[in-house]
Amino acid sequence: MSQPVLVVGAGPVGLTLALALRQQDIAVRVVERMEKPTELSKALVIWPRTLELFDLQGCVEPFLKAGIQGHGARIQAGQNLLAAVSFSKVQSAFPYALMIPQNRTEAVLTQLLAERGVTVERQVELSRFTASDDGVTAELSRADGSKETYQYSSARPRVRNTHGQIQSPWPH
């Protein structure tokens, strides 16, 4: 492969994909349309199986240090207990939910990637891509208006058209 694998999006999924590729000595390029990392959180938990995968990659410790172990949850309506769940019986080296906000997860992943020579390129957007029998061609747009064409993308198979509608090159 003449170019690194293109990962579009620097959220937890994109960063985890990039890290997994780097762990296999595969060159990777991460682009993100946002100017800076989010300060908000859409995800609050890393589950045991994901922790196991990070452990296999030798990088679970920074997550464990950044998060708090959640061993169970209770749902109540006033004084009435509606449901309770315990994670302690999960058969895993990590029998708990690791409570860690998305922005902290992204910061840990970004640092792990930086240690492996990968920097997130910000204000670079996937503006268009096409799929064919020969692969995928992606068009990247920068905030300064410049454009770049890229081959062999690993991206979510959808893109917003000029009217803001989601398009997919593959049938549903």
CSV table of C-alpha atoms in Angstrom, one decimal:
chain,number,residue,atom,x,y,z
A,1,MET,CA,0.0,0.0,0.0
A,2,SER,CA,1.5,3.3,-1.1
A,3,GLN,CA,-0.5,5.5,1.3
A,4,PRO,CA,-1.4,5.1,4.9
A,5,VAL,CA,-4.9,3.8,5.8
A,6,LEU,CA,-7.2,6.9,6.0
A,7,VAL,CA,-9.3,7.0,9.1
A,8,VAL,CA,-12.1,9.6,9.0
A,9,GLY,CA,-13.1,10.9,12.4
A,10,ALA,CA,-11.2,11.3,15.6
A,11,GLY,CA,-14.0,10.1,17.9
A,12,PRO,CA,-13.5,6.9,20.1
A,13,VAL,CA,-14.2,4.5,17.2
A,14,GLY,CA,-11.9,6.2,14.7
A,15,LEU,CA,-9.1,6.6,17.2
A,16,THR,CA,-9.4,3.0,18.4
A,17,LEU,CA,-9.3,1.8,14.8
A,18,ALA,CA,-6.1,3.9,14.1
A,19,LEU,CA,-4.5,2.6,17.3
A,20,ALA,CA,-5.3,-1.0,16.3
A,21,LEU,CA,-3.8,-0.5,12.9
A,22,ARG,CA,-0.6,1.1,14.4
A,23,GLN,CA,-0.3,-1.8,16.8
A,24,GLN,CA,-0.1,-4.0,13.6
A,25,ASP,CA,2.6,-1.7,12.2
A,26,ILE,CA,0.2,-0.4,9.6
A,27,ALA,CA,0.7,3.2,8.6
A,28,VAL,CA,-2.4,5.3,9.4
A,29,ARG,CA,-3.6,8.9,8.8
A,30,VAL,CA,-6.4,10.3,10.9
A,31,VAL,CA,-8.5,13.3,9.8
A,32,GLU,CA,-11.2,15.1,11.7
A,33,ARG,CA,-13.4,18.0,10.5
A,34,MET,CA,-13.6,19.6,14.0
A,35,GLU,CA,-11.1,22.2,14.9
A,36,LYS,CA,-10.5,20.8,18.4
A,37,PRO,CA,-11.5,17.8,20.4
A,38,THR,CA,-15.0,17.8,21.9
A,39,GLU,CA,-15.5,18.9,25.5
A,40,LEU,CA,-18.8,17.1,25.7
A,41,SER,CA,-19.4,13.4,26.2
A,42,LYS,CA,-21.8,11.1,24.3
A,43,ALA,CA,-20.2,8.1,25.8
A,44,LEU,CA,-19.4,7.5,29.5
A,45,VAL,CA,-18.4,3.9,29.7
A,46,ILE,CA,-15.7,1.5,28.4
A,47,TRP,CA,-17.1,-2.1,28.8
A,48,PRO,CA,-15.0,-5.1,29.8
A,49,ARG,CA,-14.5,-6.6,26.4
A,50,THR,CA,-13.1,-3.3,25.1
A,51,LEU,CA,-10.8,-3.1,28.1
A,52,GLU,CA,-9.7,-6.7,27.2
A,53,LEU,CA,-8.9,-5.6,23.7
A,54,PHE,CA,-6.9,-2.6,24.9
A,55,ASP,CA,-5.1,-5.0,27.3
A,56,LEU,CA,-4.2,-7.3,24.3
A,57,GLN,CA,-2.7,-4.2,22.6
A,58,GLY,CA,-0.7,-3.4,25.7
A,59,CYS,CA,-2.4,0.0,26.3
A,60,VAL,CA,-5.1,-0.5,28.9
A,61,GLU,CA,-3.3,1.1,31.8
A,62,PRO,CA,-3.8,4.8,30.8
A,63,PHE,CA,-7.6,4.1,30.6
A,64,LEU,CA,-7.7,2.4,34.0
A,65,LYS,CA,-5.9,5.4,35.5
A,66,ALA,CA,-8.2,7.9,33.8
A,67,GLY,CA,-11.5,6.2,34.7
A,68,ILE,CA,-13.4,5.0,37.7
A,69,GLN,CA,-14.6,1.4,38.2
A,70,GLY,CA,-18.4,1.0,38.2
A,71,HIS,CA,-19.4,-2.3,39.7
A,72,GLY,CA,-23.1,-2.0,39.4
A,73,ALA,CA,-26.1,0.2,38.8
A,74,ARG,CA,-29.4,0.8,40.4
A,75,ILE,CA,-32.5,2.5,38.9
A,76,GLN,CA,-35.0,3.9,41.3
A,77,ALA,CA,-38.2,5.9,41.2
A,78,GLY,CA,-38.3,7.7,44.5
A,79,GLN,CA,-37.7,5.0,47.1
A,80,ASN,CA,-38.8,2.2,44.8
A,81,LEU,CA,-36.0,0.1,43.3
A,82,LEU,CA,-36.9,-0.6,39.7
A,83,ALA,CA,-33.8,-2.5,38.6
A,84,ALA,CA,-30.3,-3.4,39.8
A,85,VAL,CA,-27.4,-4.9,38.0
A,86,SER,CA,-24.0,-6.1,39.2
A,87,PHE,CA,-21.0,-6.3,36.8
A,88,SER,CA,-18.9,-8.3,39.3
A,89,LYS,CA,-20.0,-11.6,37.8
A,90,VAL,CA,-18.8,-10.7,34.3
A,91,GLN,CA,-16.1,-13.3,33.4
A,92,SER,CA,-13.3,-10.9,32.5
A,93,ALA,CA,-10.1,-9.6,33.9
A,94,PHE,CA,-12.1,-6.3,34.1
A,95,PRO,CA,-15.4,-7.3,35.8
A,96,TYR,CA,-16.7,-3.7,35.9
A,97,ALA,CA,-17.8,-0.8,33.7
A,98,LEU,CA,-15.0,1.7,33.4
A,99,MET,CA,-16.6,5.1,33.9
A,100,ILE,CA,-14.7,7.6,31.7
A,101,PRO,CA,-16.1,10.5,29.8
A,102,GLN,CA,-15.7,10.5,26.0
A,103,ASN,CA,-13.4,13.6,26.0
A,104,ARG,CA,-11.0,11.8,28.4
A,105,THR,CA,-11.2,8.6,26.3
A,106,GLU,CA,-10.3,10.6,23.2
A,107,ALA,CA,-7.4,12.3,25.0
A,108,VAL,CA,-5.9,8.9,26.1
A,109,LEU,CA,-6.3,7.5,22.6
A,110,THR,CA,-4.8,10.7,21.0
A,111,GLN,CA,-1.8,10.4,23.3
A,112,LEU,CA,-1.3,6.7,22.6
A,113,LEU,CA,-1.4,7.5,18.9
A,114,ALA,CA,1.1,10.4,19.3
A,115,GLU,CA,3.5,8.0,21.0
A,116,ARG,CA,3.2,5.9,17.9
A,117,GLY,CA,3.9,8.8,15.5
A,118,VAL,CA,0.3,9.6,14.5
A,119,THR,CA,-1.1,13.1,14.8
A,120,VAL,CA,-4.8,13.9,14.2
A,121,GLU,CA,-5.1,16.3,11.3
A,122,ARG,CA,-7.9,18.7,12.3
A,123,GLN,CA,-10.1,20.8,10.1
A,124,VAL,CA,-9.9,18.2,7.3
A,125,GLU,CA,-13.3,16.9,6.2
A,126,LEU,CA,-14.3,14.0,4.0
A,127,SER,CA,-16.3,16.0,1.4
A,128,ARG,CA,-16.9,13.2,-1.1
A,129,PHE,CA,-16.1,9.6,-1.8
A,130,THR,CA,-16.8,7.0,-4.5
A,131,ALA,CA,-16.7,3.3,-4.3
A,132,SER,CA,-15.9,1.1,-7.3
A,133,ASP,CA,-14.4,-2.3,-8.0
A,134,ASP,CA,-11.0,-0.7,-7.7
A,135,GLY,CA,-11.5,0.6,-4.2
A,136,VAL,CA,-12.6,3.9,-2.7
A,137,THR,CA,-11.5,7.3,-3.7
A,138,ALA,CA,-12.0,10.1,-1.1
A,139,GLU,CA,-11.9,13.8,-1.5
A,140,LEU,CA,-10.6,15.7,1.5
A,141,SER,CA,-11.3,19.4,2.1
A,142,ARG,CA,-9.3,21.6,4.4
A,143,ALA,CA,-10.5,24.7,6.2
A,144,ASP,CA,-8.4,26.8,3.9
A,145,GLY,CA,-10.3,25.6,0.9
A,146,SER,CA,-7.7,23.3,-0.5
A,147,LYS,CA,-8.7,19.8,-1.6
A,148,GLU,CA,-6.9,16.4,-1.8
A,149,THR,CA,-7.8,13.1,-3.4
A,150,TYR,CA,-7.0,10.0,-1.4
A,151,GLN,CA,-7.3,6.2,-2.2
A,152,TYR,CA,-8.4,3.3,0.0
A,153,SER,CA,-10.4,4.9,2.7
A,154,SER,CA,-11.6,3.3,6.0
A,155,ALA,CA,-14.5,5.5,6.7
A,156,ARG,CA,-18.2,5.2,7.5
A,157,PRO,CA,-19.8,4.5,4.2
A,158,ARG,CA,-21.9,7.7,4.1
A,159,VAL,CA,-21.3,11.3,3.4
A,160,ARG,CA,-23.4,14.4,3.5
A,161,ASN,CA,-24.2,15.8,0.0
A,162,THR,CA,-24.3,19.6,-0.6
A,163,HIS,CA,-27.9,19.7,0.7
A,164,GLY,CA,-26.9,18.1,4.0
A,165,GLN,CA,-28.5,14.7,3.2
A,166,ILE,CA,-26.7,11.5,4.0
A,167,GLN,CA,-25.8,9.5,0.9
A,168,SER,CA,-24.3,6.0,0.8
A,169,PRO,CA,-22.6,4.5,-2.2
A,170,TRP,CA,-23.6,1.0,-1.2
A,171,PRO,CA,-27.2,-0.4,-1.3
A,172,HIS,CA,-29.1,-0.7,2.0
